[in-house]
């Protein structure tokens, strides 16, 4: 195929076909033609053939098959020669394996004999091994149980120490005892080991009692150091107080010890503040201001307030340590807590010692009979601090009860002063001013009341209770003033009395209008003013009509029964009415308006205008009623126009209404 072209093969194939050659030849030629020479197997075969096929001759082609077979035979013989040595070695190995197999059989036989002889020993050994494993497991469990439910010897030694000082190791052991006790409770609740739990609890209880007793004695020693002014609370003290919460008896006793120590400290500092003041004289002693009662009492109250805030912070630090707060190593966990009521009880004990010296000094101030406004300011100040400190100490604190008592005493002193001043004025009322202005007693009393109302305005009384709270003060001030003014004006005529009362009530009302809590009293005084204005207007109108001669005529007109004509009535004849009308016209035209000197004495411009308009309306109304009667034909007046020449509208114009 390498030396014969495809065209030559085709030609040979055609010639063979034309000659009608044998079918085998045809098949071979077709097979050769169909053979692909570019396949990898064919290429590899031809490459191998090229190594032994060097000349393309007829003889070479004819001997090609035998040459290939000879070459294959040579290769096989070479392979056999190469593996003969391997075969020898394999035979040697087989012999060795046979010998080993024979030896193994002998050893196996000996081992079987030995196994039969030692089977009892092996069984015993296996049982002992398993028993050892179980024993080791029990030992591990026992050690773990003892580690969890007992103290080490070193921990017991810490509890046995007689030293008065405590260190973190003691608190760690105390916490360990509490942990063991809690675990015992769980053990007895969740398992059947009741006896073991009771034994452990009994052992732990004795250790705990000894530890808590030592801790209690240590806290008592520490409490003695709390009497100094500048007290620093160590972390171990706080841990100890936290631990003692689980022993209420010890804790309550220590709580009282702390309260007593702090009480002595507070009382000493209070006396120092009163008599010596601060370091180097700053601040100055409180009693230096005893001449100024308001500042004197205020400084004492401010000192108590400041001291209470500091003591509450100190007590909170001791008794109310939060779990999240950082504490020294060995901090104890406890389920017991300190309630707000416990804080208030401790603070009550601490400041009970301040109550008596403070009360004595305030009573001395009250006994000195301060003026009315000062007395009310003291009362309001005491109530303010009582309300402020109630949130810190509670309503039942002895110090706050003393504040309440002092507040009541100042209130009584205040109302006693009001009562004595009112009685003094009622017994000896001063004369009324000539100009009918408010008397000095009213002005002075309202000035004091204004100061009192400004103090009350700044108080902490709830908005809804202000009216009722301040009402007694208004009753004690306003009612006597009204009574005094009524007595002072008893000798005046109606108009002057009304003017005087209106001016006095206006002087009382004006300061009250500035505050919401006096609205009811302002309304009441306004009613009094309206009543007096009405009486003043009626009296002034009557006087004007009387001066003009119309008063009796209006009265007769109002009482006339209508059976006879008015012209036949003696006081309502044409001549009398004409003269009276002319007198009114003359007054109006001459003066341009009504002369009302009493109305002009009113201090309020609004009331002056209101009263003048009221008088003018009454006069105009009276004139109109008489005018209508005159012009009524049934009354028998011959020439009404000549009797009353001006109609009511013209009169109203002249009266400026």
mmCIF file of N, CA and C in Angstrom, residues 68 80 96 132 195 202 223 281 297 313 424 477 518 577 579 638 651:
data_model
loop_
_atom_site.group_PDB
_atom_site.id
_atom_site.type_symbol
_atom_site.label_atom_id
_atom_site.label_comp_id
_atom_site.label_asym_id
_atom_site.label_seq_id
_atom_site.Cartn_x
_atom_site.Cartn_y
_atom_site.Cartn_z
ATOM 1 N N UNK A 68 7.408 -11.394 9.684
ATOM 2 C CA UNK A 68 6.677 -10.889 10.861
ATOM 3 C C UNK A 68 6.537 -11.976 11.895
ATOM 4 N N UNK A 80 10.456 -15.241 27.360
ATOM 5 C CA UNK A 80 10.568 -16.457 28.177
ATOM 6 C C UNK A 80 11.915 -16.490 28.887
ATOM 7 N N UNK A 96 9.568 -21.263 50.717
ATOM 8 C CA UNK A 96 9.639 -20.585 52.017
ATOM 9 C C UNK A 96 8.243 -20.453 52.620
ATOM 10 N N UNK A 132 -12.419 -3.114 87.690
ATOM 11 C CA UNK A 132 -11.548 -1.951 87.882
ATOM 12 C C UNK A 132 -12.112 -0.725 87.167
ATOM 13 N N UNK A 195 -31.319 11.263 101.999
ATOM 14 C CA UNK A 195 -30.444 11.130 103.166
ATOM 15 C C UNK A 195 -29.134 11.879 102.957
ATOM 16 N N UNK A 202 -26.873 19.502 106.834
ATOM 17 C CA UNK A 202 -26.526 19.614 108.242
ATOM 18 C C UNK A 202 -25.081 20.062 108.413
ATOM 19 N N UNK A 223 -19.203 49.264 111.385
ATOM 20 C CA UNK A 223 -20.229 50.280 111.638
ATOM 21 C C UNK A 223 -19.706 51.391 112.546
ATOM 22 N N UNK A 281 -14.626 78.616 108.508
ATOM 23 C CA UNK A 281 -15.716 79.579 108.583
ATOM 24 C C UNK A 281 -16.549 79.720 107.336
ATOM 25 N N UNK A 297 -34.520 79.674 109.230
ATOM 26 C CA UNK A 297 -35.238 78.407 109.031
ATOM 27 C C UNK A 297 -34.916 77.818 107.651
ATOM 28 N N UNK A 313 -27.922 58.424 99.391
ATOM 29 C CA UNK A 313 -26.951 57.839 98.466
ATOM 30 C C UNK A 313 -26.055 56.835 99.188
ATOM 31 N N UNK A 424 -59.066 93.812 116.380
ATOM 32 C CA UNK A 424 -58.633 95.147 116.790
ATOM 33 C C UNK A 424 -59.330 96.223 115.962
ATOM 34 N N UNK A 477 -59.288 87.262 105.701
ATOM 35 C CA UNK A 477 -58.872 88.631 105.363
ATOM 36 C C UNK A 477 -60.043 89.441 104.811
ATOM 37 N N UNK A 518 -58.230 82.729 93.115
ATOM 38 C CA UNK A 518 -59.133 83.661 93.817
ATOM 39 C C UNK A 518 -60.339 84.023 92.955
ATOM 40 N N UNK A 577 -96.496 120.023 86.539
ATOM 41 C CA UNK A 577 -95.639 119.253 85.628
ATOM 42 C C UNK A 577 -94.805 120.183 84.767
ATOM 43 N N UNK A 579 -93.688 123.194 85.488
ATOM 44 C CA UNK A 579 -92.598 123.771 86.288
ATOM 45 C C UNK A 579 -91.479 122.762 86.514
ATOM 46 N N UNK A 638 -104.867 119.414 78.383
ATOM 47 C CA UNK A 638 -105.360 120.187 77.245
ATOM 48 C C UNK A 638 -104.284 120.403 76.185
ATOM 49 N N UNK A 651 -84.330 114.314 75.360
ATOM 50 C CA UNK A 651 -83.763 114.250 76.710
ATOM 51 C C UNK A 651 -82.623 113.231 76.771
#
